[in-house]
Amino acid sequence: LTLIACVAMLAVLWLGYPRRIRHLSTAWRAVLIALRLAVVFVLCFLLLRPFVVFESQDQSDSVLYILTDDSRSMQTEDVAGGGTRRQALLKILESAKPGLKAISAKAEIRIRNFATGIQSVETPGETSDGSMTANGKVLELLSEEIGKDRVPAILFLGDGRQAASGALDVDPIQAARLFGKLQRPIYT
């Protein structure tokens, strides 16, 4: 349909326009026809809706962040079947090991404990003794740590409760929105 419209515009220009400017000199006729042809070609080009696809050949490693809540509230024994919240979190990580191993072939996995700050750990431990959970502040600190790394996802594992005060009481929703704008999804 677009091609038919382009052909129709060219036909009207070629057949109808020269009669309207017959009274002008040859030089002016050539200039006006050239201008109209240029406008028609630009319109045809825009009607075809061209687009450019840029493919990234970036082979740099991606980084998957796993954040585990290290606050005292994770020692609460309220999990179905018995056990603490921290033990439930560790069971989830244990069951995810095969998947994480497959991911580690393509991406670096960085594990961080968090409470009021971020602490790099090799594997999360059984104990959790952070004074409070400052989810918003933790996300701000993580943003600084990530910098320009390619981060396809962040796993934020904890009880989900923001319990911070003072300078540590940063809105976690606003901090998470900044990650969203950077195309860095946070999974809880």
PDB file of N, CA, C and O in Angstrom, residues 85-145:
ATOM      1  N   ARG A  85      13.999 -17.971  59.385  1.00  0.00           N
ATOM      2  CA  ARG A  85      13.897 -17.389  58.049  1.00  0.00           C
ATOM      3  C   ARG A  85      15.225 -17.545  57.303  1.00  0.00           C
ATOM      4  O   ARG A  85      15.233 -17.798  56.101  1.00  0.00           O
ATOM      5  N   ARG A  86      16.313 -17.402  58.040  1.00  0.00           N
ATOM      6  CA  ARG A  86      17.635 -17.537  57.421  1.00  0.00           C
ATOM      7  C   ARG A  86      17.841 -18.966  56.909  1.00  0.00           C
ATOM      8  O   ARG A  86      18.374 -19.173  55.823  1.00  0.00           O
ATOM      9  N   GLN A  87      17.418 -19.954  57.691  1.00  0.00           N
ATOM     10  CA  GLN A  87      17.546 -21.342  57.254  1.00  0.00           C
ATOM     11  C   GLN A  87      16.697 -21.597  56.002  1.00  0.00           C
ATOM     12  O   GLN A  87      17.128 -22.301  55.084  1.00  0.00           O
ATOM     13  N   ALA A  88      15.517 -21.001  55.940  1.00  0.00           N
ATOM     14  CA  ALA A  88      14.670 -21.137  54.751  1.00  0.00           C
ATOM     15  C   ALA A  88      15.345 -20.511  53.536  1.00  0.00           C
ATOM     16  O   ALA A  88      15.320 -21.075  52.438  1.00  0.00           O
ATOM     17  N   LEU A  89      15.974 -19.351  53.736  1.00  0.00           N
ATOM     18  CA  LEU A  89      16.697 -18.683  52.662  1.00  0.00           C
ATOM     19  C   LEU A  89      17.840 -19.562  52.165  1.00  0.00           C
ATOM     20  O   LEU A  89      18.047 -19.716  50.957  1.00  0.00           O
ATOM     21  N   LEU A  90      18.580 -20.172  53.100  1.00  0.00           N
ATOM     22  CA  LEU A  90      19.701 -21.032  52.722  1.00  0.00           C
ATOM     23  C   LEU A  90      19.217 -22.275  51.975  1.00  0.00           C
ATOM     24  O   LEU A  90      19.887 -22.749  51.052  1.00  0.00           O
ATOM     25  N   LYS A  91      18.054 -22.795  52.352  1.00  0.00           N
ATOM     26  CA  LYS A  91      17.476 -23.947  51.633  1.00  0.00           C
ATOM     27  C   LYS A  91      17.129 -23.557  50.195  1.00  0.00           C
ATOM     28  O   LYS A  91      17.340 -24.341  49.266  1.00  0.00           O
ATOM     29  N   ILE A  92      16.592 -22.371  50.030  1.00  0.00           N
ATOM     30  CA  ILE A  92      16.259 -21.892  48.677  1.00  0.00           C
ATOM     31  C   ILE A  92      17.526 -21.798  47.833  1.00  0.00           C
ATOM     32  O   ILE A  92      17.556 -22.248  46.683  1.00  0.00           O
ATOM     33  N   LEU A  93      18.580 -21.229  48.408  1.00  0.00           N
ATOM     34  CA  LEU A  93      19.839 -21.129  47.672  1.00  0.00           C
ATOM     35  C   LEU A  93      20.406 -22.512  47.357  1.00  0.00           C
ATOM     36  O   LEU A  93      20.954 -22.730  46.267  1.00  0.00           O
ATOM     37  N   GLU A  94      20.286 -23.437  48.288  1.00  0.00           N
ATOM     38  CA  GLU A  94      20.786 -24.793  48.075  1.00  0.00           C
ATOM     39  C   GLU A  94      20.030 -25.471  46.929  1.00  0.00           C
ATOM     40  O   GLU A  94      20.635 -26.124  46.081  1.00  0.00           O
ATOM     41  N   SER A  95      18.720 -25.289  46.896  1.00  0.00           N
ATOM     42  CA  SER A  95      17.933 -25.910  45.822  1.00  0.00           C
ATOM     43  C   SER A  95      18.194 -25.241  44.469  1.00  0.00           C
ATOM     44  O   SER A  95      17.973 -25.855  43.424  1.00  0.00           O
ATOM     45  N   ALA A  96      18.678 -24.019  44.485  1.00  0.00           N
ATOM     46  CA  ALA A  96      18.961 -23.295  43.243  1.00  0.00           C
ATOM     47  C   ALA A  96      20.380 -23.521  42.738  1.00  0.00           C
ATOM     48  O   ALA A  96      20.736 -23.016  41.673  1.00  0.00           O
ATOM     49  N   LYS A  97      21.189 -24.273  43.488  1.00  0.00           N
ATOM     50  CA  LYS A  97      22.595 -24.457  43.106  1.00  0.00           C
ATOM     51  C   LYS A  97      22.799 -24.983  41.684  1.00  0.00           C
ATOM     52  O   LYS A  97      23.659 -24.480  40.974  1.00  0.00           O
ATOM     53  N   PRO A  98      22.053 -26.008  41.240  1.00  0.00           N
ATOM     54  CA  PRO A  98      22.274 -26.474  39.862  1.00  0.00           C
ATOM     55  C   PRO A  98      22.032 -25.371  38.823  1.00  0.00           C
ATOM     56  O   PRO A  98      22.811 -25.222  37.882  1.00  0.00           O
ATOM     57  N   GLY A  99      20.976 -24.599  39.011  1.00  0.00           N
ATOM     58  CA  GLY A  99      20.704 -23.493  38.094  1.00  0.00           C
ATOM     59  C   GLY A  99      21.768 -22.414  38.168  1.00  0.00           C
ATOM     60  O   GLY A  99      22.189 -21.868  37.150  1.00  0.00           O
ATOM     61  N   LEU A 100      22.207 -22.114  39.380  1.00  0.00           N
ATOM     62  CA  LEU A 100      23.255 -21.099  39.547  1.00  0.00           C
ATOM     63  C   LEU A 100      24.576 -21.560  38.941  1.00  0.00           C
ATOM     64  O   LEU A 100      25.325 -20.753  38.393  1.00  0.00           O
ATOM     65  N   LYS A 101      24.834 -22.851  39.023  1.00  0.00           N
ATOM     66  CA  LYS A 101      26.068 -23.385  38.417  1.00  0.00           C
ATOM     67  C   LYS A 101      26.025 -23.209  36.907  1.00  0.00           C
ATOM     68  O   LYS A 101      27.023 -22.833  36.290  1.00  0.00           O
ATOM     69  N   ALA A 102      24.865 -23.462  36.311  1.00  0.00           N
ATOM     70  CA  ALA A 102      24.722 -23.267  34.867  1.00  0.00           C
ATOM     71  C   ALA A 102      24.883 -21.790  34.500  1.00  0.00           C
ATOM     72  O   ALA A 102      25.514 -21.457  33.490  1.00  0.00           O
ATOM     73  N   ILE A 103      24.326 -20.920  35.325  1.00  0.00           N
ATOM     74  CA  ILE A 103      24.447 -19.483  35.067  1.00  0.00           C
ATOM     75  C   ILE A 103      25.891 -19.033  35.212  1.00  0.00           C
ATOM     76  O   ILE A 103      26.363 -18.181  34.460  1.00  0.00           O
ATOM     77  N   SER A 104      26.616 -19.616  36.166  1.00  0.00           N
ATOM     78  CA  SER A 104      27.995 -19.186  36.410  1.00  0.00           C
ATOM     79  C   SER A 104      28.913 -19.474  35.226  1.00  0.00           C
ATOM     80  O   SER A 104      30.002 -18.910  35.143  1.00  0.00           O
ATOM     81  N   ALA A 105      28.487 -20.337  34.303  1.00  0.00           N
ATOM     82  CA  ALA A 105      29.285 -20.573  33.103  1.00  0.00           C
ATOM     83  C   ALA A 105      29.253 -19.364  32.172  1.00  0.00           C
ATOM     84  O   ALA A 105      30.185 -19.151  31.396  1.00  0.00           O
ATOM     85  N   LYS A 106      28.193 -18.572  32.260  1.00  0.00           N
ATOM     86  CA  LYS A 106      28.041 -17.420  31.375  1.00  0.00           C
ATOM     87  C   LYS A 106      28.141 -16.085  32.092  1.00  0.00           C
ATOM     88  O   LYS A 106      28.292 -15.057  31.449  1.00  0.00           O
ATOM     89  N   ALA A 107      27.979 -16.084  33.402  1.00  0.00           N
ATOM     90  CA  ALA A 107      27.974 -14.829  34.150  1.00  0.00           C
ATOM     91  C   ALA A 107      28.666 -15.021  35.493  1.00  0.00           C
ATOM     92  O   ALA A 107      28.644 -16.109  36.063  1.00  0.00           O
ATOM     93  N   GLU A 108      29.269 -13.964  35.953  1.00  0.00           N
ATOM     94  CA  GLU A 108      29.861 -13.982  37.297  1.00  0.00           C
ATOM     95  C   GLU A 108      28.737 -13.819  38.313  1.00  0.00           C
ATOM     96  O   GLU A 108      27.816 -13.022  38.106  1.00  0.00           O
ATOM     97  N   ILE A 109      28.802 -14.581  39.396  1.00  0.00           N
ATOM     98  CA  ILE A 109      27.797 -14.475  40.453  1.00  0.00           C
ATOM     99  C   ILE A 109      28.462 -13.871  41.675  1.00  0.00           C
ATOM    100  O   ILE A 109      29.461 -14.400  42.164  1.00  0.00           O
ATOM    101  N   ARG A 110      27.913 -12.769  42.144  1.00  0.00           N
ATOM    102  CA  ARG A 110      28.435 -12.103  43.334  1.00  0.00           C
ATOM    103  C   ARG A 110      27.383 -12.193  44.432  1.00  0.00           C
ATOM    104  O   ARG A 110      26.245 -11.760  44.238  1.00  0.00           O
ATOM    105  N   ILE A 111      27.781 -12.728  45.581  1.00  0.00           N
ATOM    106  CA  ILE A 111      26.859 -12.881  46.708  1.00  0.00           C
ATOM    107  C   ILE A 111      27.195 -11.820  47.750  1.00  0.00           C
ATOM    108  O   ILE A 111      28.360 -11.641  48.102  1.00  0.00           O
ATOM    109  N   ARG A 112      26.166 -11.151  48.224  1.00  0.00           N
ATOM    110  CA  ARG A 112      26.334 -10.099  49.221  1.00  0.00           C
ATOM    111  C   ARG A 112      25.321 -10.307  50.341  1.00  0.00           C
ATOM    112  O   ARG A 112      24.155 -10.562  50.090  1.00  0.00           O
ATOM    113  N   ASN A 113      25.797 -10.211  51.593  1.00  0.00           N
ATOM    114  CA  ASN A 113      24.899 -10.134  52.747  1.00  0.00           C
ATOM    115  C   ASN A 113      24.547  -8.674  52.946  1.00  0.00           C
ATOM    116  O   ASN A 113      25.370  -7.786  52.687  1.00  0.00           O
ATOM    117  N   PHE A 114      23.339  -8.411  53.407  1.00  0.00           N
ATOM    118  CA  PHE A 114      22.970  -7.026  53.663  1.00  0.00           C
ATOM    119  C   PHE A 114      22.146  -6.915  54.935  1.00  0.00           C
ATOM    120  O   PHE A 114      21.441  -7.825  55.331  1.00  0.00           O
ATOM    121  N   ALA A 115      22.297  -5.785  55.578  1.00  0.00           N
ATOM    122  CA  ALA A 115      21.466  -5.370  56.716  1.00  0.00           C
ATOM    123  C   ALA A 115      21.404  -3.848  56.612  1.00  0.00           C
ATOM    124  O   ALA A 115      20.518  -3.316  55.964  1.00  0.00           O
ATOM    125  N   THR A 116      22.373  -3.151  57.218  1.00  0.00           N
ATOM    126  CA  THR A 116      22.444  -1.702  57.052  1.00  0.00           C
ATOM    127  C   THR A 116      23.445  -1.341  55.963  1.00  0.00           C
ATOM    128  O   THR A 116      23.515  -0.199  55.542  1.00  0.00           O
ATOM    129  N   GLY A 117      24.216  -2.307  55.522  1.00  0.00           N
ATOM    130  CA  GLY A 117      25.198  -2.127  54.461  1.00  0.00           C
ATOM    131  C   GLY A 117      25.325  -3.417  53.673  1.00  0.00           C
ATOM    132  O   GLY A 117      24.541  -4.344  53.846  1.00  0.00           O
ATOM    133  N   ILE A 118      26.340  -3.482  52.832  1.00  0.00           N
ATOM    134  CA  ILE A 118      26.567  -4.659  51.998  1.00  0.00           C
ATOM    135  C   ILE A 118      27.913  -5.256  52.366  1.00  0.00           C
ATOM    136  O   ILE A 118      28.898  -4.537  52.524  1.00  0.00           O
ATOM    137  N   GLN A 119      27.934  -6.571  52.479  1.00  0.00           N
ATOM    138  CA  GLN A 119      29.171  -7.278  52.810  1.00  0.00           C
ATOM    139  C   GLN A 119      29.338  -8.421  51.815  1.00  0.00           C
ATOM    140  O   GLN A 119      28.452  -9.259  51.653  1.00  0.00           O
ATOM    141  N   SER A 120      30.485  -8.461  51.159  1.00  0.00           N
ATOM    142  CA  SER A 120      30.767  -9.522  50.202  1.00  0.00           C
ATOM    143  C   SER A 120      31.051 -10.824  50.948  1.00  0.00           C
ATOM    144  O   SER A 120      31.804 -10.844  51.914  1.00  0.00           O
ATOM    145  N   VAL A 121      30.415 -11.912  50.530  1.00  0.00           N
ATOM    146  CA  VAL A 121      30.635 -13.225  51.141  1.00  0.00           C
ATOM    147  C   VAL A 121      30.782 -14.269  50.036  1.00  0.00           C
ATOM    148  O   VAL A 121      30.257 -14.110  48.933  1.00  0.00           O
ATOM    149  N   GLU A 122      31.504 -15.326  50.350  1.00  0.00           N
ATOM    150  CA  GLU A 122      31.630 -16.444  49.410  1.00  0.00           C
ATOM    151  C   GLU A 122      30.336 -17.246  49.384  1.00  0.00           C
ATOM    152  O   GLU A 122      29.807 -17.536  48.324  1.00  0.00           O
ATOM    153  N   THR A 123      29.859 -17.596  50.568  1.00  0.00           N
ATOM    154  CA  THR A 123      28.562 -18.262  50.720  1.00  0.00           C
ATOM    155  C   THR A 123      27.899 -17.704  51.976  1.00  0.00           C
ATOM    156  O   THR A 123      28.567 -17.460  52.977  1.00  0.00           O
ATOM    157  N   PRO A 124      26.600 -17.509  51.959  1.00  0.00           N
ATOM    158  CA  PRO A 124      25.905 -16.983  53.146  1.00  0.00           C
ATOM    159  C   PRO A 124      25.965 -17.986  54.294  1.00  0.00           C
ATOM    160  O   PRO A 124      25.842 -19.190  54.081  1.00  0.00           O
ATOM    161  N   GLY A 125      26.163 -17.476  55.493  1.00  0.00           N
ATOM    162  CA  GLY A 125      26.242 -18.338  56.667  1.00  0.00           C
ATOM    163  C   GLY A 125      24.911 -18.491  57.372  1.00  0.00           C
ATOM    164  O   GLY A 125      23.926 -17.842  57.032  1.00  0.00           O
ATOM    165  N   GLU A 126      24.904 -19.370  58.377  1.00  0.00           N
ATOM    166  CA  GLU A 126      23.673 -19.660  59.148  1.00  0.00           C
ATOM    167  C   GLU A 126      23.254 -18.483  60.025  1.00  0.00           C
ATOM    168  O   GLU A 126      22.077 -18.269  60.244  1.00  0.00           O
ATOM    169  N   THR A 127      24.228 -17.763  60.549  1.00  0.00           N
ATOM    170  CA  THR A 127      23.896 -16.694  61.485  1.00  0.00           C
ATOM    171  C   THR A 127      23.631 -15.392  60.747  1.00  0.00           C
ATOM    172  O   THR A 127      24.157 -15.155  59.665  1.00  0.00           O
ATOM    173  N   SER A 128      22.794 -14.579  61.369  1.00  0.00           N
ATOM    174  CA  SER A 128      22.538 -13.237  60.834  1.00  0.00           C
ATOM    175  C   SER A 128      22.389 -12.311  62.037  1.00  0.00           C
ATOM    176  O   SER A 128      21.510 -12.498  62.857  1.00  0.00           O
ATOM    177  N   ASP A 129      23.271 -11.324  62.079  1.00  0.00           N
ATOM    178  CA  ASP A 129      23.288 -10.470  63.267  1.00  0.00           C
ATOM    179  C   ASP A 129      23.289  -8.983  62.933  1.00  0.00           C
ATOM    180  O   ASP A 129      23.706  -8.164  63.744  1.00  0.00           O
ATOM    181  N   GLY A 130      22.809  -8.610  61.757  1.00  0.00           N
ATOM    182  CA  GLY A 130      22.717  -7.195  61.407  1.00  0.00           C
ATOM    183  C   GLY A 130      21.714  -6.494  62.304  1.00  0.00           C
ATOM    184  O   GLY A 130      20.720  -7.084  62.720  1.00  0.00           O
ATOM    185  N   SER A 131      21.958  -5.243  62.609  1.00  0.00           N
ATOM    186  CA  SER A 131      21.110  -4.538  63.571  1.00  0.00           C
ATOM    187  C   SER A 131      19.719  -4.217  63.020  1.00  0.00           C
ATOM    188  O   SER A 131      18.740  -4.255  63.749  1.00  0.00           O
ATOM    189  N   MET A 132      19.604  -3.892  61.743  1.00  0.00           N
ATOM    190  CA  MET A 132      18.299  -3.585  61.144  1.00  0.00           C
ATOM    191  C   MET A 132      18.403  -3.768  59.639  1.00  0.00           C
ATOM    192  O   MET A 132      19.485  -3.864  59.089  1.00  0.00           O
ATOM    193  N   THR A 133      17.267  -3.786  58.982  1.00  0.00           N
ATOM    194  CA  THR A 133      17.234  -3.936  57.522  1.00  0.00           C
ATOM    195  C   THR A 133      16.959  -2.587  56.892  1.00  0.00           C
ATOM    196  O   THR A 133      15.912  -1.992  57.121  1.00  0.00           O
ATOM    197  N   ALA A 134      17.902  -2.130  56.088  1.00  0.00           N
ATOM    198  CA  ALA A 134      17.769  -0.848  55.389  1.00  0.00           C
ATOM    199  C   ALA A 134      17.759  -1.127  53.887  1.00  0.00           C
ATOM    200  O   ALA A 134      18.738  -0.886  53.188  1.00  0.00           O
ATOM    201  N   ASN A 135      16.639  -1.652  53.384  1.00  0.00           N
ATOM    202  CA  ASN A 135      16.556  -2.069  51.976  1.00  0.00           C
ATOM    203  C   ASN A 135      16.893  -0.952  51.001  1.00  0.00           C
ATOM    204  O   ASN A 135      17.623  -1.159  50.040  1.00  0.00           O
ATOM    205  N   GLY A 136      16.339   0.244  51.218  1.00  0.00           N
ATOM    206  CA  GLY A 136      16.600   1.363  50.319  1.00  0.00           C
ATOM    207  C   GLY A 136      18.065   1.759  50.305  1.00  0.00           C
ATOM    208  O   GLY A 136      18.652   1.980  49.243  1.00  0.00           O
ATOM    209  N   LYS A 137      18.668   1.849  51.481  1.00  0.00           N
ATOM    210  CA  LYS A 137      20.086   2.206  51.575  1.00  0.00           C
ATOM    211  C   LYS A 137      20.948   1.129  50.928  1.00  0.00           C
ATOM    212  O   LYS A 137      21.930   1.428  50.244  1.00  0.00           O
ATOM    213  N   VAL A 138      20.556  -0.132  51.128  1.00  0.00           N
ATOM    214  CA  VAL A 138      21.302  -1.246  50.525  1.00  0.00           C
ATOM    215  C   VAL A 138      21.265  -1.132  49.003  1.00  0.00           C
ATOM    216  O   VAL A 138      22.284  -1.332  48.333  1.00  0.00           O
ATOM    217  N   LEU A 139      20.120  -0.798  48.443  1.00  0.00           N
ATOM    218  CA  LEU A 139      20.021  -0.656  46.995  1.00  0.00           C
ATOM    219  C   LEU A 139      20.869   0.511  46.498  1.00  0.00           C
ATOM    220  O   LEU A 139      21.481   0.429  45.426  1.00  0.00           O
ATOM    221  N   GLU A 140      20.918   1.596  47.282  1.00  0.00           N
ATOM    222  CA  GLU A 140      21.786   2.719  46.903  1.00  0.00           C
ATOM    223  C   GLU A 140      23.256   2.299  46.901  1.00  0.00           C
ATOM    224  O   GLU A 140      24.009   2.614  45.981  1.00  0.00           O
ATOM    225  N   LEU A 141      23.667   1.576  47.951  1.00  0.00           N
ATOM    226  CA  LEU A 141      25.052   1.106  48.029  1.00  0.00           C
ATOM    227  C   LEU A 141      25.359   0.127  46.903  1.00  0.00           C
ATOM    228  O   LEU A 141      26.450   0.150  46.328  1.00  0.00           O
ATOM    229  N   LEU A 142      24.401  -0.723  46.588  1.00  0.00           N
ATOM    230  CA  LEU A 142      24.598  -1.672  45.496  1.00  0.00           C
ATOM    231  C   LEU A 142      24.752  -0.946  44.166  1.00  0.00           C
ATOM    232  O   LEU A 142      25.588  -1.319  43.341  1.00  0.00           O
ATOM    233  N   SER A 143      23.972   0.089  43.964  1.00  0.00           N
ATOM    234  CA  SER A 143      24.077   0.872  42.736  1.00  0.00           C
ATOM    235  C   SER A 143      25.478   1.447  42.578  1.00  0.00           C
ATOM    236  O   SER A 143      26.042   1.440  41.485  1.00  0.00           O
ATOM    237  N   GLU A 144      26.053   1.929  43.678  1.00  0.00           N
ATOM    238  CA  GLU A 144      27.417   2.454  43.634  1.00  0.00           C
ATOM    239  C   GLU A 144      28.418   1.340  43.327  1.00  0.00           C
ATOM    240  O   GLU A 144      29.364   1.537  42.574  1.00  0.00           O
ATOM    241  N   GLU A 145      28.206   0.165  43.918  1.00  0.00           N
ATOM    242  CA  GLU A 145      29.122  -0.951  43.695  1.00  0.00           C
ATOM    243  C   GLU A 145      29.061  -1.453  42.258  1.00  0.00           C
ATOM    244  O   GLU A 145      30.084  -1.765  41.655  1.00  0.00           O
TER     245      GLU A 145
END
